[in-house]
Amino acid sequence: MCGIVGMYNKTGQPVDQNVLERMHAQIVHRGPDDAGMHFEGPVGLGFRRLSIIDLEGGHQPMPNEDGTVWISFNGEIYNYKELRKGLIERGHKFQTEADTEVIVHLYEEKGPDCVKELRGMFAFAIVDTRNDLVLVARDHFGIKPCYYTETDESIVWGSEIKSLLEAPGVAREVNPESFWNYLTFQYAPDPLTMFKGIHKLPAAHYMVIKGGKIKEITRYWDLKFEPEDRPLSYYIEGTQEILRNSVKAHMNSEVPRGAFLSSGVDSSTIVSLLKELEQVKTFTVGFEGAGGQSEIAYARETANILGTEHRDTIITAKEYLDVLPRLMFHQDEPVADPSAIALYFVAELASRYITVVLSGEGADEVFGGYTIYREPLSLKMFDYLPMSMRRTLGSMAEKFPEGMKGRSFLMRGGKTLQERFVGNAFIFGEQMKEEFVRLNPEQMGLRRYLDVTQPYYDRAARYDDVTKMQYIDFHTWLPGDILMKADKMTMANSLELRVPFLDKEVFEFAAKIPAQYRTMNGTTKYVLREAVRDILPKEVAERPKLGFPVPTRHWLKKEHYQWARELIDASPIDHLINKQYVMQLLEDHKNGVRDNARKVWTILVFMMWHQIYVERSVTITPQVPPTVKTRREQNAPLAAY
């Protein structure tokens, strides 16, 4: 796991080394072990390394044999040994044992199509002097981040936005459309970011820069769900086999590794499969005030059953608040998922002992695990009613008192799937935003949230409703929230996170599972649960996931209430929102009028981000996390041996 930066000067002039060094310095946490830069004509590549494979020989940027192709690469390629063997047989000469060099030689053969051969997570930039072009690519699921922007003078890219902000001509302005939709999704949907003019390179896309401009941005792979009529037992046995294969592939490293362990089946499955191959270090985190929603007790029980070397920690409300500014800095964009902060703390704990951690992200999207995926079945009765009648029932329900039994059911039944489901998070609806947001989407030509998801629904038109929901989450919630926090919060602690469920081969098998096997017998990801019954104890296999729950609801009423009031009062974003409206949301929450925790938290996160990146009233300095020193000292005897 590493970090990359790069710049292409449209003028043809060499890149200013001082600029690249400033960009480089902003991501020191991503690569505390090594650093490098390479300048080639109008292009500059920068790299920060967290050494995982070929510790001595993996320095980057890395060239081919004659120096006509250079690469700066962030990620891991799990099939690199097989690819390397084939390339050697076809006459390629290798100087290192690193997976990075495999991409270089594969590019020599296949050009941009080399990405189709890769199994892993990656974001990389290749400079090809023979063809006078730059190729920037991102992995199939968007596990590794890649941002880019274009100014009058240059095209700039990198693993984190904070690097791009060091380039001349890159502004720190809020993108109005991103802000409008952030308030619904709790993150800025792809391909936009919260910064005007800065974009995310979407998952499964590559970008070609040639002749002083971005020549193309091309999708090289797409999710395809292709259910096959086979016995349930075929999918159960196949899931066991494909997951074992993936976990084994994701173990490849020359440094200490371990796994995150929460309460649910996803992380427990990863840990159990790891335990079949080696002794496992596991880590979890709990929060003061979480009560029965804490992961700690469940994780300890699971660790005891599986026999792992387990560590955990409890975070107080004060500790949580103390680190928030640094966490907002590391996120680059506001992402109002409280569990992102939980992930930071568990990554900090793990980083003291290991360099690589395996985790369960992606299982819900791949195997159909979110509870909301059962909704099409629960609303099936509405399919027999004319749409006009459904609309009438939904409109009537909206007039019922909030919290009244049946209100939500009728409201959801009065909408089409496209209208009611835009991903796993839904914070503010359009009507509520219009009450307090000082933007006019029509006048400004902004897309609304339904405009964001409609193209994905169009591409998923032939699928059943459950599969459509999975497809939407794969393109919104997964890259925008789940994978963003997974990368940024672990990299803030110089820790590489790997996600065996988000493996190309795992997905291609899971995509054949019929929808009725995904949500079956009143539960979700049924095939996965059945597949791990022989691996996990029954109480673990059937336990609902909590997902490192943070007691935000409780803290905003008590420990964090005064801080929240002061932040709202001081924030200079009156041009964007009516702050009195937000203050009332907080007061109603504190007094128990209604649960506004998620709504208030979404706005507070934006305000904190605005302080750091727009107002610049709070300054955070990039640093190598202190845990790296602890880790190096602990692992030094192993290295010497």
Coordinates of C-alpha atoms in Angstrom, one line a residue, residues 403-623:
G403 CA -43.2 7.6 14.0
M404 CA -46.7 6.4 13.6
K405 CA -46.9 2.6 12.9
G406 CA -47.3 1.8 9.2
R407 CA -46.4 5.3 8.0
S408 CA -43.0 4.4 6.6
F409 CA -44.3 1.2 5.1
L410 CA -47.0 3.0 3.1
M411 CA -44.7 5.8 2.1
R412 CA -42.2 3.3 0.7
G413 CA -45.0 1.4 -1.0
G414 CA -46.1 4.5 -2.8
K415 CA -42.7 4.9 -4.6
T416 CA -40.9 3.0 -7.3
L417 CA -37.6 1.3 -6.4
Q418 CA -35.8 4.0 -8.3
E419 CA -37.5 6.7 -6.1
R420 CA -37.0 5.0 -2.7
F421 CA -33.6 3.4 -3.0
V422 CA -30.5 5.4 -3.9
G423 CA -28.0 3.4 -1.8
N424 CA -27.6 2.5 1.8
A425 CA -27.5 6.0 3.2
F426 CA -30.4 8.5 2.8
I427 CA -30.1 11.5 5.1
F428 CA -32.0 14.5 3.7
G429 CA -34.7 14.3 1.1
E430 CA -35.1 17.0 -1.5
Q431 CA -38.0 18.7 0.2
M432 CA -36.2 19.0 3.5
K433 CA -33.0 20.3 1.8
E434 CA -35.1 23.0 0.1
E435 CA -36.1 24.2 3.6
F436 CA -32.6 25.1 4.8
V437 CA -30.1 24.9 1.9
R438 CA -29.4 28.2 0.2
L439 CA -28.9 26.8 -3.2
N440 CA -31.4 26.5 -6.1
P441 CA -30.7 23.4 -8.1
E442 CA -32.9 24.4 -11.0
Q443 CA -31.4 27.8 -11.4
M444 CA -27.9 26.4 -11.0
G445 CA -28.3 23.4 -13.2
L446 CA -27.5 20.9 -10.5
R447 CA -28.2 17.2 -10.7
R448 CA -30.5 15.9 -7.9
Y449 CA -29.9 12.6 -6.2
L450 CA -32.3 10.7 -8.5
D451 CA -30.3 12.1 -11.5
V452 CA -27.2 10.5 -9.9
T453 CA -28.6 7.0 -9.6
Q454 CA -30.8 6.9 -12.8
P455 CA -27.9 6.0 -15.2
Y456 CA -27.1 3.0 -13.0
Y457 CA -30.8 1.9 -12.9
D458 CA -30.8 2.2 -16.7
R459 CA -27.8 -0.1 -17.0
A460 CA -29.4 -2.6 -14.5
A461 CA -32.8 -2.5 -16.1
R462 CA -32.8 -6.3 -16.9
Y463 CA -32.1 -7.3 -13.3
D464 CA -34.6 -8.2 -10.5
D465 CA -35.1 -5.6 -7.8
V466 CA -32.6 -7.1 -5.3
T467 CA -29.9 -7.3 -7.9
K468 CA -30.7 -3.7 -9.0
M469 CA -30.1 -2.6 -5.4
Q470 CA -26.8 -4.4 -5.3
Y471 CA -25.8 -2.8 -8.5
I472 CA -26.6 0.7 -7.2
D473 CA -24.7 0.1 -4.0
F474 CA -21.7 -1.1 -6.0
H475 CA -21.6 2.2 -7.8
T476 CA -22.5 4.6 -5.0
W477 CA -22.3 3.4 -1.4
L478 CA -19.3 1.0 -1.9
P479 CA -16.8 3.4 -3.5
G480 CA -18.2 6.6 -1.9
D481 CA -18.4 5.5 1.7
I482 CA -17.2 1.9 2.5
L483 CA -14.0 1.9 0.4
M484 CA -13.1 5.5 1.0
K485 CA -13.1 5.2 4.7
A486 CA -11.3 1.8 4.5
D487 CA -8.4 3.3 2.5
K488 CA -8.1 6.7 4.2
M489 CA -8.5 5.5 7.8
T490 CA -6.0 2.7 7.4
M491 CA -3.5 4.7 5.4
A492 CA -3.7 7.4 8.0
N493 CA -2.0 4.8 10.2
S494 CA 0.4 3.5 7.5
L495 CA -1.5 0.2 7.4
E496 CA -2.4 -1.7 4.3
L497 CA -6.0 -3.0 4.2
R498 CA -7.0 -5.9 1.9
V499 CA -10.5 -7.0 1.2
P500 CA -10.8 -10.6 0.0
F501 CA -14.6 -10.4 -0.7
L502 CA -13.9 -7.7 -3.3
D503 CA -11.9 -10.0 -5.5
K504 CA -12.7 -10.3 -9.2
E505 CA -12.9 -14.1 -9.1
V506 CA -15.1 -14.0 -6.0
F507 CA -17.5 -11.6 -7.6
E508 CA -17.7 -13.5 -10.9
F509 CA -18.8 -16.6 -8.9
A510 CA -21.2 -14.8 -6.6
A511 CA -22.8 -13.0 -9.6
K512 CA -24.2 -16.4 -10.7
I513 CA -26.1 -16.9 -7.5
P514 CA -29.9 -16.5 -8.1
A515 CA -31.6 -13.7 -6.2
Q516 CA -33.8 -16.1 -4.2
Y517 CA -30.6 -17.7 -2.8
R518 CA -29.2 -14.4 -1.7
T519 CA -32.2 -13.3 0.4
M520 CA -33.8 -16.6 1.6
N521 CA -35.5 -17.9 4.8
G522 CA -35.9 -14.5 6.2
T523 CA -32.2 -13.6 6.1
T524 CA -29.7 -11.9 3.8
K525 CA -26.5 -13.3 2.1
Y526 CA -28.0 -16.7 2.7
V527 CA -25.5 -18.6 0.6
L528 CA -22.6 -17.1 2.4
R529 CA -24.1 -17.9 5.8
E530 CA -24.6 -21.5 4.8
A531 CA -21.2 -21.7 3.3
V532 CA -19.5 -20.8 6.6
R533 CA -21.6 -23.0 8.8
D534 CA -18.9 -25.6 8.8
I535 CA -16.2 -22.9 9.4
L536 CA -17.9 -20.8 12.1
P537 CA -19.9 -21.7 15.2
K538 CA -23.7 -21.3 14.7
E539 CA -23.9 -18.3 17.1
V540 CA -21.3 -16.5 15.0
A541 CA -22.6 -17.4 11.6
E542 CA -26.1 -16.1 12.5
R543 CA -25.1 -13.1 14.5
P544 CA -26.2 -9.7 13.0
K545 CA -23.4 -7.3 12.2
L546 CA -23.0 -4.1 14.2
G547 CA -20.1 -2.7 12.1
F548 CA -18.1 -0.9 14.9
P549 CA -21.1 1.1 16.1
V550 CA -20.4 4.6 17.4
P551 CA -22.8 6.1 20.0
T552 CA -23.3 9.3 18.1
R553 CA -27.0 9.5 19.0
H554 CA -26.1 9.5 22.7
W555 CA -23.0 11.7 22.5
L556 CA -24.8 14.5 20.6
K557 CA -27.3 14.7 23.5
K558 CA -24.6 14.8 26.2
E559 CA -20.8 14.8 25.8
H560 CA -20.7 16.3 22.3
Y561 CA -23.7 18.6 22.6
Q562 CA -21.8 21.8 23.6
W563 CA -19.1 21.2 21.0
A564 CA -21.7 20.8 18.3
R565 CA -23.5 24.0 19.3
E566 CA -20.2 26.0 19.2
L567 CA -19.2 24.5 15.8
I568 CA -22.6 25.4 14.2
D569 CA -22.5 28.9 15.7
A570 CA -18.9 29.6 14.5
S571 CA -19.1 28.0 11.0
P572 CA -19.1 30.7 8.2
I573 CA -21.3 28.7 5.8
D574 CA -24.4 30.9 6.1
H575 CA -24.2 31.3 2.3
L576 CA -24.9 27.5 2.0
I577 CA -27.4 26.8 4.8
N578 CA -29.7 28.3 7.3
K579 CA -27.8 27.6 10.5
Q580 CA -30.8 28.3 12.7
Y581 CA -32.5 25.4 11.1
V582 CA -29.6 23.2 11.9
M583 CA -29.4 24.4 15.5
Q584 CA -33.1 23.5 15.9
L585 CA -32.3 20.0 14.6
L586 CA -29.7 19.7 17.3
E587 CA -32.0 21.0 20.1
D588 CA -34.9 18.7 19.0
H589 CA -32.4 15.8 19.2
K590 CA -31.1 16.7 22.6
N591 CA -34.6 17.1 24.0
G592 CA -35.9 13.8 22.6
V593 CA -38.3 15.4 20.1
R594 CA -36.9 13.2 17.4
D595 CA -33.8 11.4 16.5
N596 CA -31.8 13.8 14.3
A597 CA -28.4 12.3 15.0
R598 CA -27.5 11.4 11.4
K599 CA -28.8 14.6 10.0
V600 CA -26.9 16.8 12.5
W601 CA -23.7 14.7 12.2
T602 CA -23.8 15.1 8.4
I603 CA -23.7 18.8 8.7
L604 CA -21.2 18.9 11.5
V605 CA -18.8 16.8 9.4
F606 CA -19.1 19.2 6.5
M607 CA -18.4 22.1 8.8
M608 CA -15.3 20.4 10.2
W609 CA -14.1 19.7 6.6
H610 CA -14.8 23.3 5.6
Q611 CA -12.6 24.6 8.5
I612 CA -9.6 22.5 7.3
Y613 CA -9.8 22.7 3.6
V614 CA -11.7 25.9 2.7
E615 CA -11.4 28.3 5.6
R616 CA -8.0 26.8 6.6
S617 CA -8.6 28.0 10.2
V618 CA -7.5 24.5 11.4
T619 CA -4.1 23.3 10.2
I620 CA -3.1 19.7 10.2
T621 CA 0.5 18.6 9.3
P622 CA 1.0 15.3 7.5
Q623 CA 3.1 12.9 9.5

